[in-house]
């Protein structure tokens, strides 16, 4: 007699001797057999879970590796323990229950579904572990794989669902796959975001458009901060106010956004800001001013060279200084612009190997803009703002030295009665 018949015979004989049942088809026998299967499965789960938790926990605590800690935290061993009772039910059901009975088929199908779900959760825990370990490496900044892991999870879930449905319907999964052509349009609609996100993820990874840790700006979605995760359907961005913005992944290839990674990887961060000068304060320099400007360390040589250059020009062209129409003279604005440039070239916080200039922009009703265009050696946001503020504090304070005035719109002044 085969093993299944042997186990059934032992249980049936024992119950008959007690006087509880008469045959294997009785409801009492079926209830006892089914209860025995459930109890044994629960007992095996308890044993497997206890052994795995205690043994694995000790191994993880003693191990110097990090991957086993991630497996434990993601519940890999817990889900793995769930596969044990599923296998026990699968093995005991045909041994204790008649194969032709409805209850036997139902329990076998339920056990297979249980096994598939437990296996799927185990694989998901493994994939989560792989993703977390990868994201902790430097390679994740160049090529994030979160989206691809989500694609694998989706494919595994679809395969598991097909196997479950095929098991419940007693049909081959291949037959179910052949019938998917009729519902392709529906599937395309249901998984539209996933499909678009998968295609976008490939382009993003191939072109290194966005990686975890990048600072991006996307005004349409209110995103201005650090990329936390590039997923299959969404990209998570932590804004500077610590709010989280989610952006559709495919939007990164269909719409424009600003990525500050180039600045972060370069050796400097750009300073580009203008100082508005009151046009009415711009004038030619007189001798008193020139003598005063020669005492300023950064431009003393510049003033002397320019005075000599203009003197030679006037002499060569037989122009007197009283000839206002043809004479060339220094202005307080041009001298101040030269001072600003020399000050930047002697500033330790300014990158001297990158573009550095002070230029005039087109004048407007708000005055004449003098724009500083240079790069800070320190890219840290807080330090960068301090450097920029210190520069303009100094330049604004130096305006009176050059007899210049900043532009400021006149506003109504309201007197405040401070009498208590």
Short mmCIF file of C-alpha atoms in Angstrom, two decimals:
data_model
loop_
_atom_site.label_atom_id
_atom_site.label_comp_id
_atom_site.label_asym_id
_atom_site.label_seq_id
_atom_site.Cartn_x
_atom_site.Cartn_y
_atom_site.Cartn_z
CA UNK A 1 0.00 0.00 0.00
CA UNK A 2 1.24 3.48 -0.87
CA UNK A 3 2.26 5.99 1.73
CA UNK A 4 -0.87 8.19 1.46
CA UNK A 5 -3.12 5.17 1.97
CA UNK A 6 -0.98 4.02 4.84
CA UNK A 7 -1.32 7.28 6.80
CA UNK A 8 -5.03 7.43 6.11
CA UNK A 9 -5.40 3.81 7.17
CA UNK A 10 -3.53 4.39 10.43
CA UNK A 11 -5.67 7.40 11.34
CA UNK A 12 -8.91 5.70 10.23
CA UNK A 13 -8.10 2.48 12.14
CA UNK A 14 -7.29 4.40 15.29
CA UNK A 15 -10.53 6.39 15.13
CA UNK A 16 -12.56 3.25 14.40
CA UNK A 17 -11.09 1.49 17.42
CA UNK A 18 -12.11 4.42 19.55
CA UNK A 19 -15.52 4.29 17.97
CA UNK A 20 -15.61 7.80 16.61
CA UNK A 21 -15.92 7.06 12.90
CA UNK A 22 -17.04 4.27 10.60
CA UNK A 23 -15.43 5.26 7.26
CA UNK A 24 -13.09 7.78 5.67
CA UNK A 25 -16.05 9.51 4.05
CA UNK A 26 -17.73 10.40 7.34
CA UNK A 27 -17.89 14.04 8.37
CA UNK A 28 -16.23 13.25 11.70
CA UNK A 29 -13.19 11.74 9.99
CA UNK A 30 -12.93 14.65 7.57
CA UNK A 31 -13.12 17.15 10.42
CA UNK A 32 -10.48 15.30 12.47
CA UNK A 33 -8.18 14.85 9.44
CA UNK A 34 -8.54 18.48 8.46
CA UNK A 35 -7.97 19.60 12.04
CA UNK A 36 -4.88 17.41 12.25
CA UNK A 37 -3.49 19.00 9.08
CA UNK A 38 -4.13 22.52 10.39
CA UNK A 39 -2.65 21.76 13.83
CA UNK A 40 0.46 20.15 12.34
CA UNK A 41 0.88 23.06 9.93
CA UNK A 42 0.51 25.61 12.75
CA UNK A 43 2.94 23.63 14.91
CA UNK A 44 5.49 23.48 12.09
CA UNK A 45 5.14 27.22 11.52
CA UNK A 46 5.71 27.89 15.20
CA UNK A 47 8.79 25.65 15.23
CA UNK A 48 10.20 27.06 11.99
CA UNK A 49 9.54 30.65 13.01
CA UNK A 50 11.02 30.14 16.49
CA UNK A 51 14.11 28.40 15.15
CA UNK A 52 14.65 30.96 12.41
CA UNK A 53 14.08 33.92 14.71
CA UNK A 54 16.31 32.69 17.51
CA UNK A 55 19.04 31.17 15.36
CA UNK A 56 19.09 33.87 12.73
CA UNK A 57 18.87 36.66 15.32
CA UNK A 58 21.98 35.31 17.05
CA UNK A 59 23.80 34.91 13.75
CA UNK A 60 22.87 38.43 12.69
CA UNK A 61 24.02 39.85 16.02
CA UNK A 62 27.41 38.11 15.74
CA UNK A 63 27.91 38.76 12.04
CA UNK A 64 29.89 41.78 10.90
CA UNK A 65 28.11 41.83 7.54
CA UNK A 66 25.30 44.27 6.92
CA UNK A 67 23.25 42.34 4.38
CA UNK A 68 21.93 39.83 6.94
CA UNK A 69 20.70 42.69 9.15
CA UNK A 70 18.74 44.07 6.19
CA UNK A 71 17.25 40.63 5.46
CA UNK A 72 16.14 40.32 9.07
CA UNK A 73 14.67 43.82 9.23
CA UNK A 74 12.68 43.32 6.03
CA UNK A 75 11.09 40.13 7.41
CA UNK A 76 12.71 37.75 4.94
CA UNK A 77 13.01 34.93 7.47
CA UNK A 78 9.49 35.50 8.82
CA UNK A 79 7.98 35.14 5.34
CA UNK A 80 10.25 32.17 4.67
CA UNK A 81 8.86 30.46 7.78
CA UNK A 82 5.34 30.85 6.34
CA UNK A 83 6.31 28.59 3.46
CA UNK A 84 6.83 25.66 5.83
CA UNK A 85 3.16 25.18 6.87
CA UNK A 86 2.10 25.64 3.24
CA UNK A 87 4.39 22.78 2.22
CA UNK A 88 3.16 20.66 5.16
CA UNK A 89 -0.46 21.16 4.11
CA UNK A 90 0.41 20.30 0.52
CA UNK A 91 2.11 17.07 1.63
CA UNK A 92 -0.44 15.92 4.23
CA UNK A 93 -3.65 16.70 2.34
CA UNK A 94 -3.40 13.86 -0.23
CA UNK A 95 -2.17 11.52 2.50
CA UNK A 96 -5.07 12.03 4.92
CA UNK A 97 -7.95 13.05 2.66
CA UNK A 98 -9.49 11.20 -0.27
CA UNK A 99 -8.23 12.85 -3.49
CA UNK A 100 -11.67 12.87 -5.09
CA UNK A 101 -13.42 14.79 -2.33
CA UNK A 102 -14.25 18.50 -2.67
CA UNK A 103 -12.65 19.30 0.68
CA UNK A 104 -9.38 17.68 -0.44
CA UNK A 105 -9.26 19.72 -3.65
CA UNK A 106 -10.20 22.90 -1.78
CA UNK A 107 -7.48 22.46 0.86
CA UNK A 108 -4.86 21.63 -1.79
CA UNK A 109 -5.73 24.73 -3.79
CA UNK A 110 -5.77 26.91 -0.68
CA UNK A 111 -2.38 25.53 0.38
CA UNK A 112 -0.93 26.30 -3.05
CA UNK A 113 -2.27 29.86 -2.89
CA UNK A 114 -0.78 30.18 0.60
CA UNK A 115 2.56 28.89 -0.69
CA UNK A 116 2.56 31.29 -3.66
CA UNK A 117 1.71 34.30 -1.49
CA UNK A 118 4.38 33.37 1.07
CA UNK A 119 6.91 32.89 -1.71
CA UNK A 120 5.98 36.23 -3.26
CA UNK A 121 6.37 38.04 0.07
CA UNK A 122 9.72 36.30 0.60
CA UNK A 123 10.98 37.43 -2.81
CA UNK A 124 9.69 40.96 -2.15
CA UNK A 125 11.62 41.06 1.13
CA UNK A 126 14.72 39.88 -0.72
CA UNK A 127 14.27 42.56 -3.40
CA UNK A 128 13.74 45.24 -0.73
CA UNK A 129 16.98 44.15 0.89
CA UNK A 130 18.85 44.31 -2.40
CA UNK A 131 17.39 47.76 -3.07
CA UNK A 132 18.32 49.16 0.34
CA UNK A 133 21.85 47.77 0.19
CA UNK A 134 22.30 49.19 -3.29
CA UNK A 135 20.93 52.60 -2.29
CA UNK A 136 23.50 52.78 0.49
CA UNK A 137 26.34 52.47 -2.02
CA UNK A 138 27.89 55.27 -4.07
CA UNK A 139 26.79 53.49 -7.24
CA UNK A 140 23.16 54.36 -6.45
CA UNK A 141 23.87 58.05 -7.11
CA UNK A 142 24.93 57.24 -10.66
CA UNK A 143 22.37 54.56 -11.51
CA UNK A 144 19.31 54.14 -9.22
CA UNK A 145 17.54 50.79 -9.50
CA UNK A 146 14.43 51.46 -7.39
CA UNK A 147 12.25 51.65 -10.49
CA UNK A 148 13.63 48.41 -11.89
CA UNK A 149 13.08 46.61 -8.58
CA UNK A 150 9.47 47.80 -8.60
CA UNK A 151 9.12 46.45 -12.15
CA UNK A 152 10.42 43.05 -11.00
CA UNK A 153 7.95 43.12 -8.09
CA UNK A 154 5.12 43.94 -10.49
CA UNK A 155 6.10 41.12 -12.85
CA UNK A 156 6.35 38.65 -9.96
CA UNK A 157 2.94 39.74 -8.68
CA UNK A 158 1.39 39.27 -12.13
CA UNK A 159 2.98 35.83 -12.52
CA UNK A 160 1.81 34.83 -9.03
CA UNK A 161 -1.71 36.06 -9.80
CA UNK A 162 -1.80 34.06 -13.04
CA UNK A 163 -0.65 30.91 -11.25
CA UNK A 164 -3.25 31.41 -8.51
CA UNK A 165 -6.07 31.94 -11.02
CA UNK A 166 -4.91 28.97 -13.10
CA UNK A 167 -4.83 26.84 -9.94
CA UNK A 168 -8.33 27.85 -8.90
CA UNK A 169 -9.74 27.29 -12.39
CA UNK A 170 -7.73 24.10 -13.06
CA UNK A 171 -6.34 25.65 -16.21
CA UNK A 172 -2.81 26.02 -17.51
CA UNK A 173 -1.25 29.48 -17.03
CA UNK A 174 -0.30 29.37 -20.72
CA UNK A 175 -3.97 29.19 -21.66
CA UNK A 176 -4.65 32.25 -19.50
CA UNK A 177 -1.76 34.08 -21.13
CA UNK A 178 -3.13 33.32 -24.58
CA UNK A 179 -6.37 34.99 -23.60
CA UNK A 180 -4.70 38.20 -22.46
CA UNK A 181 -4.72 39.57 -26.00
CA UNK A 182 -8.41 40.31 -25.68
CA UNK A 183 -7.88 42.47 -22.61
CA UNK A 184 -4.67 44.18 -23.71
CA UNK A 185 -6.40 47.55 -24.05
CA UNK A 186 -7.76 47.27 -20.52
CA UNK A 187 -4.34 46.29 -19.18
CA UNK A 188 -2.73 49.21 -20.99
CA UNK A 189 -5.21 51.54 -19.31
CA UNK A 190 -4.78 49.99 -15.87
CA UNK A 191 -0.98 49.89 -16.02
CA UNK A 192 -0.51 53.11 -18.01
CA UNK A 193 1.48 54.87 -15.29
CA UNK A 194 3.59 51.78 -14.65
CA UNK A 195 4.41 51.37 -18.35
CA UNK A 196 5.22 55.05 -18.82
CA UNK A 197 7.25 55.02 -15.61
CA UNK A 198 9.21 51.96 -16.72
CA UNK A 199 10.09 53.55 -20.07
CA UNK A 200 10.97 56.82 -18.33
CA UNK A 201 13.07 54.95 -15.77
CA UNK A 202 15.16 53.37 -18.51
CA UNK A 203 15.82 56.76 -20.12
CA UNK A 204 16.53 58.43 -16.77
CA UNK A 205 19.00 55.70 -15.78
CA UNK A 206 20.66 55.54 -19.21
CA UNK A 207 21.11 59.32 -19.46
CA UNK A 208 21.73 59.88 -15.74
CA UNK A 209 19.11 62.61 -15.74
CA UNK A 210 18.20 62.21 -12.05
CA UNK A 211 19.69 60.14 -9.25
CA UNK A 212 19.06 59.86 -5.54
CA UNK A 213 20.50 62.84 -3.70
CA UNK A 214 20.22 65.27 -6.62
CA UNK A 215 18.86 68.75 -5.99
CA UNK A 216 16.16 69.45 -8.56
CA UNK A 217 13.66 72.23 -9.19
CA UNK A 218 10.33 71.64 -10.92
CA UNK A 219 8.08 74.64 -10.39
CA UNK A 220 5.01 73.03 -11.97
CA UNK A 221 4.87 70.43 -9.18
CA UNK A 222 6.19 72.70 -6.43
CA UNK A 223 9.35 70.64 -6.11
CA UNK A 224 12.59 72.26 -4.93
CA UNK A 225 14.80 69.95 -2.94
CA UNK A 226 16.61 66.63 -2.77
CA UNK A 227 15.51 63.51 -4.65
CA UNK A 228 14.78 60.74 -2.15
CA UNK A 229 13.67 57.99 -4.52
CA UNK A 230 13.24 57.44 -8.23
CA UNK A 231 10.42 54.90 -8.35
CA UNK A 232 8.48 53.15 -11.07
CA UNK A 233 5.59 55.60 -11.14
CA UNK A 234 6.68 58.49 -8.90
CA UNK A 235 9.77 60.42 -7.89
CA UNK A 236 9.89 61.58 -4.26
CA UNK A 237 11.49 64.97 -3.59
CA UNK A 238 12.11 66.33 -0.10
CA UNK A 239 11.77 70.10 -0.31
CA UNK A 240 13.89 72.45 1.75
CA UNK A 241 10.97 73.00 4.15
CA UNK A 242 10.98 69.19 4.72
CA UNK A 243 7.71 68.66 2.84
CA UNK A 244 7.58 65.78 0.36
CA UNK A 245 6.57 66.30 -3.26
CA UNK A 246 5.78 63.39 -5.57
CA UNK A 247 6.30 63.81 -9.30
CA UNK A 248 5.20 61.33 -12.01
CA UNK A 249 8.35 59.62 -13.26
CA UNK A 250 7.45 60.14 -16.90
CA UNK A 251 7.14 63.91 -16.25
CA UNK A 252 10.93 64.07 -15.90
CA UNK A 253 11.38 63.15 -19.57
CA UNK A 254 8.33 64.95 -20.96
CA UNK A 255 8.76 68.28 -19.13
CA UNK A 256 11.66 70.55 -18.22
CA UNK A 257 13.28 70.71 -14.79
CA UNK A 258 16.50 72.05 -13.30
CA UNK A 259 19.09 69.67 -11.84
CA UNK A 260 21.74 71.26 -9.63
CA UNK A 261 24.02 68.22 -9.75
CA UNK A 262 26.42 70.01 -12.11
CA UNK A 263 26.94 72.72 -9.53
CA UNK A 264 27.39 70.17 -6.76
CA UNK A 265 29.99 68.25 -8.77
CA UNK A 266 31.83 71.38 -9.91
CA UNK A 267 34.41 73.27 -7.87
CA UNK A 268 32.30 76.38 -7.33
CA UNK A 269 28.81 77.81 -6.99
CA UNK A 270 27.81 80.84 -9.03
CA UNK A 271 27.15 84.27 -7.56
CA UNK A 272 25.14 86.42 -9.96
CA UNK A 273 23.60 89.49 -8.37
CA UNK A 274 23.35 93.16 -9.26
CA UNK A 275 23.88 96.35 -7.28
CA UNK A 276 21.67 99.20 -8.53
CA UNK A 277 23.46 102.56 -8.81
CA UNK A 278 21.68 105.92 -8.82
CA UNK A 279 22.53 107.45 -12.23
CA UNK A 280 22.52 110.97 -10.80
CA UNK A 281 25.58 110.15 -8.68
CA UNK A 282 27.76 109.13 -11.66
CA UNK A 283 30.35 111.81 -12.57
CA UNK A 284 33.91 112.38 -13.77
CA UNK A 285 36.66 112.11 -11.18
CA UNK A 286 38.44 115.29 -10.14
CA UNK A 287 41.99 115.49 -8.84
CA UNK A 288 40.91 115.24 -5.22
CA UNK A 289 39.02 112.04 -5.92
CA UNK A 290 41.89 110.55 -7.92
CA UNK A 291 44.31 111.21 -5.08
CA UNK A 292 41.87 109.60 -2.67
CA UNK A 293 41.39 106.57 -4.92
CA UNK A 294 45.16 106.09 -5.15
CA UNK A 295 45.16 105.38 -1.42
CA UNK A 296 42.89 102.36 -1.86
CA UNK A 297 45.10 99.31 -1.93
CA UNK A 298 43.31 97.22 -4.54
CA UNK A 299 43.08 99.97 -7.19
CA UNK A 300 46.03 102.28 -6.48
CA UNK A 301 48.03 100.80 -9.35
CA UNK A 302 44.97 100.78 -11.58
CA UNK A 303 44.33 104.50 -11.02
CA UNK A 304 47.96 105.42 -11.66
CA UNK A 305 48.06 103.36 -14.86
CA UNK A 306 44.80 104.85 -16.12
CA UNK A 307 45.91 108.42 -15.34
CA UNK A 308 49.17 107.82 -17.22
CA UNK A 309 47.32 106.19 -20.11
CA UNK A 310 44.91 109.10 -20.45
CA UNK A 311 47.73 111.63 -20.21
CA UNK A 312 49.56 109.92 -23.09
CA UNK A 313 46.35 109.80 -25.09
CA UNK A 314 45.74 113.50 -24.60
CA UNK A 315 49.33 114.31 -25.46
CA UNK A 316 49.36 112.15 -28.58
CA UNK A 317 46.10 113.64 -29.80
CA UNK A 318 46.85 117.19 -28.64
CA UNK A 319 43.79 117.32 -26.41
CA UNK A 320 43.61 119.48 -23.32
CA UNK A 321 41.72 118.42 -20.23
CA UNK A 322 39.49 121.45 -20.61
CA UNK A 323 38.25 120.05 -23.93
CA UNK A 324 35.30 118.24 -22.39
CA UNK A 325 34.05 117.07 -25.76
CA UNK A 326 37.18 115.16 -26.79
CA UNK A 327 38.98 114.50 -23.51
CA UNK A 328 38.87 111.12 -21.81
CA UNK A 329 38.46 111.06 -18.05
CA UNK A 330 37.96 108.50 -15.33
CA UNK A 331 34.53 108.19 -13.76
CA UNK A 332 33.72 107.26 -10.21
CA UNK A 333 31.50 104.45 -11.51
CA UNK A 334 34.20 102.91 -13.70
CA UNK A 335 36.72 103.17 -10.88
CA UNK A 336 34.29 101.54 -8.47
CA UNK A 337 33.69 98.75 -10.99
CA UNK A 338 37.46 98.17 -11.16
CA UNK A 339 37.57 98.14 -7.36
CA UNK A 340 34.81 95.53 -7.18
CA UNK A 341 36.66 93.26 -9.60
CA UNK A 342 39.97 93.57 -7.78
CA UNK A 343 38.27 92.99 -4.45
CA UNK A 344 36.80 89.75 -5.80
CA UNK A 345 40.17 88.68 -7.21
CA UNK A 346 41.74 89.06 -3.77
CA UNK A 347 38.89 87.38 -1.87
CA UNK A 348 39.80 83.94 -0.51
CA UNK A 349 36.25 82.61 -0.76
CA UNK A 350 35.98 83.36 -4.50
CA UNK A 351 37.13 80.72 -6.98
CA UNK A 352 39.86 82.36 -9.05
CA UNK A 353 40.00 79.69 -11.78
CA UNK A 354 36.39 80.14 -12.84
CA UNK A 355 34.66 83.04 -14.59
CA UNK A 356 34.97 86.29 -12.64
CA UNK A 357 33.80 89.70 -13.83
CA UNK A 358 31.87 92.81 -12.87
CA UNK A 359 29.73 94.11 -15.70
CA UNK A 360 27.24 96.84 -16.43
CA UNK A 361 23.75 95.86 -17.46
CA UNK A 362 21.29 98.01 -19.35
CA UNK A 363 20.13 101.00 -17.28
CA UNK A 364 16.46 101.24 -16.42
CA UNK A 365 14.09 103.35 -14.38
CA UNK A 366 15.57 101.60 -11.34
CA UNK A 367 19.11 102.80 -11.99
CA UNK A 368 22.23 101.26 -13.48
CA UNK A 369 22.87 97.61 -12.50
CA UNK A 370 26.43 96.58 -11.70
CA UNK A 371 26.36 92.80 -11.82
CA UNK A 372 28.79 90.56 -10.00
CA UNK A 373 29.42 87.31 -11.86
CA UNK A 374 31.75 84.93 -10.06
CA UNK A 375 31.85 81.58 -8.27
CA UNK A 376 32.10 80.82 -4.58
CA UNK A 377 34.61 78.12 -3.61
CA UNK A 378 32.28 76.97 -0.83
CA UNK A 379 29.15 75.28 -2.23
CA UNK A 380 27.45 74.79 1.11
CA UNK A 381 24.18 76.72 0.97
CA UNK A 382 24.56 78.49 4.34
CA UNK A 383 28.18 79.44 3.74
CA UNK A 384 27.41 80.48 0.17
CA UNK A 385 24.72 82.89 1.32
CA UNK A 386 27.06 84.32 3.96
CA UNK A 387 29.78 84.94 1.39
CA UNK A 388 27.34 86.59 -1.01
CA UNK A 389 25.88 88.78 1.73
CA UNK A 390 29.33 89.82 2.98
CA UNK A 391 30.34 90.88 -0.52
CA UNK A 392 27.33 93.12 -1.00
CA UNK A 393 27.54 94.47 2.54
CA UNK A 394 31.05 95.62 1.72
CA UNK A 395 30.25 97.02 -1.72
CA UNK A 396 27.22 98.96 -0.49
CA UNK A 397 29.26 100.40 2.37
CA UNK A 398 31.99 101.42 -0.11
CA UNK A 399 29.65 103.41 -2.36
CA UNK A 400 30.11 106.72 -0.44
CA UNK A 401 33.89 106.37 -0.79
CA UNK A 402 33.41 106.64 -4.55
CA UNK A 403 30.74 109.34 -4.19
CA UNK A 404 28.08 106.98 -5.53
CA UNK A 405 24.54 106.42 -4.33
CA UNK A 406 22.53 103.19 -4.45
CA UNK A 407 19.14 103.27 -6.07
CA UNK A 408 16.17 102.95 -3.73
CA UNK A 409 12.55 103.63 -4.56
CA UNK A 410 11.13 106.48 -2.53
CA UNK A 411 8.35 105.39 -0.21
CA UNK A 412 6.04 107.34 2.04
CA UNK A 413 7.49 107.77 5.49
CA UNK A 414 5.09 107.36 8.36
CA UNK A 415 6.05 108.97 11.63
CA UNK A 416 5.61 106.78 14.66
CA UNK A 417 4.41 108.29 17.90
CA UNK A 418 6.61 106.71 20.55
CA UNK A 419 4.86 108.53 23.40
CA UNK A 420 3.55 106.02 25.88
#
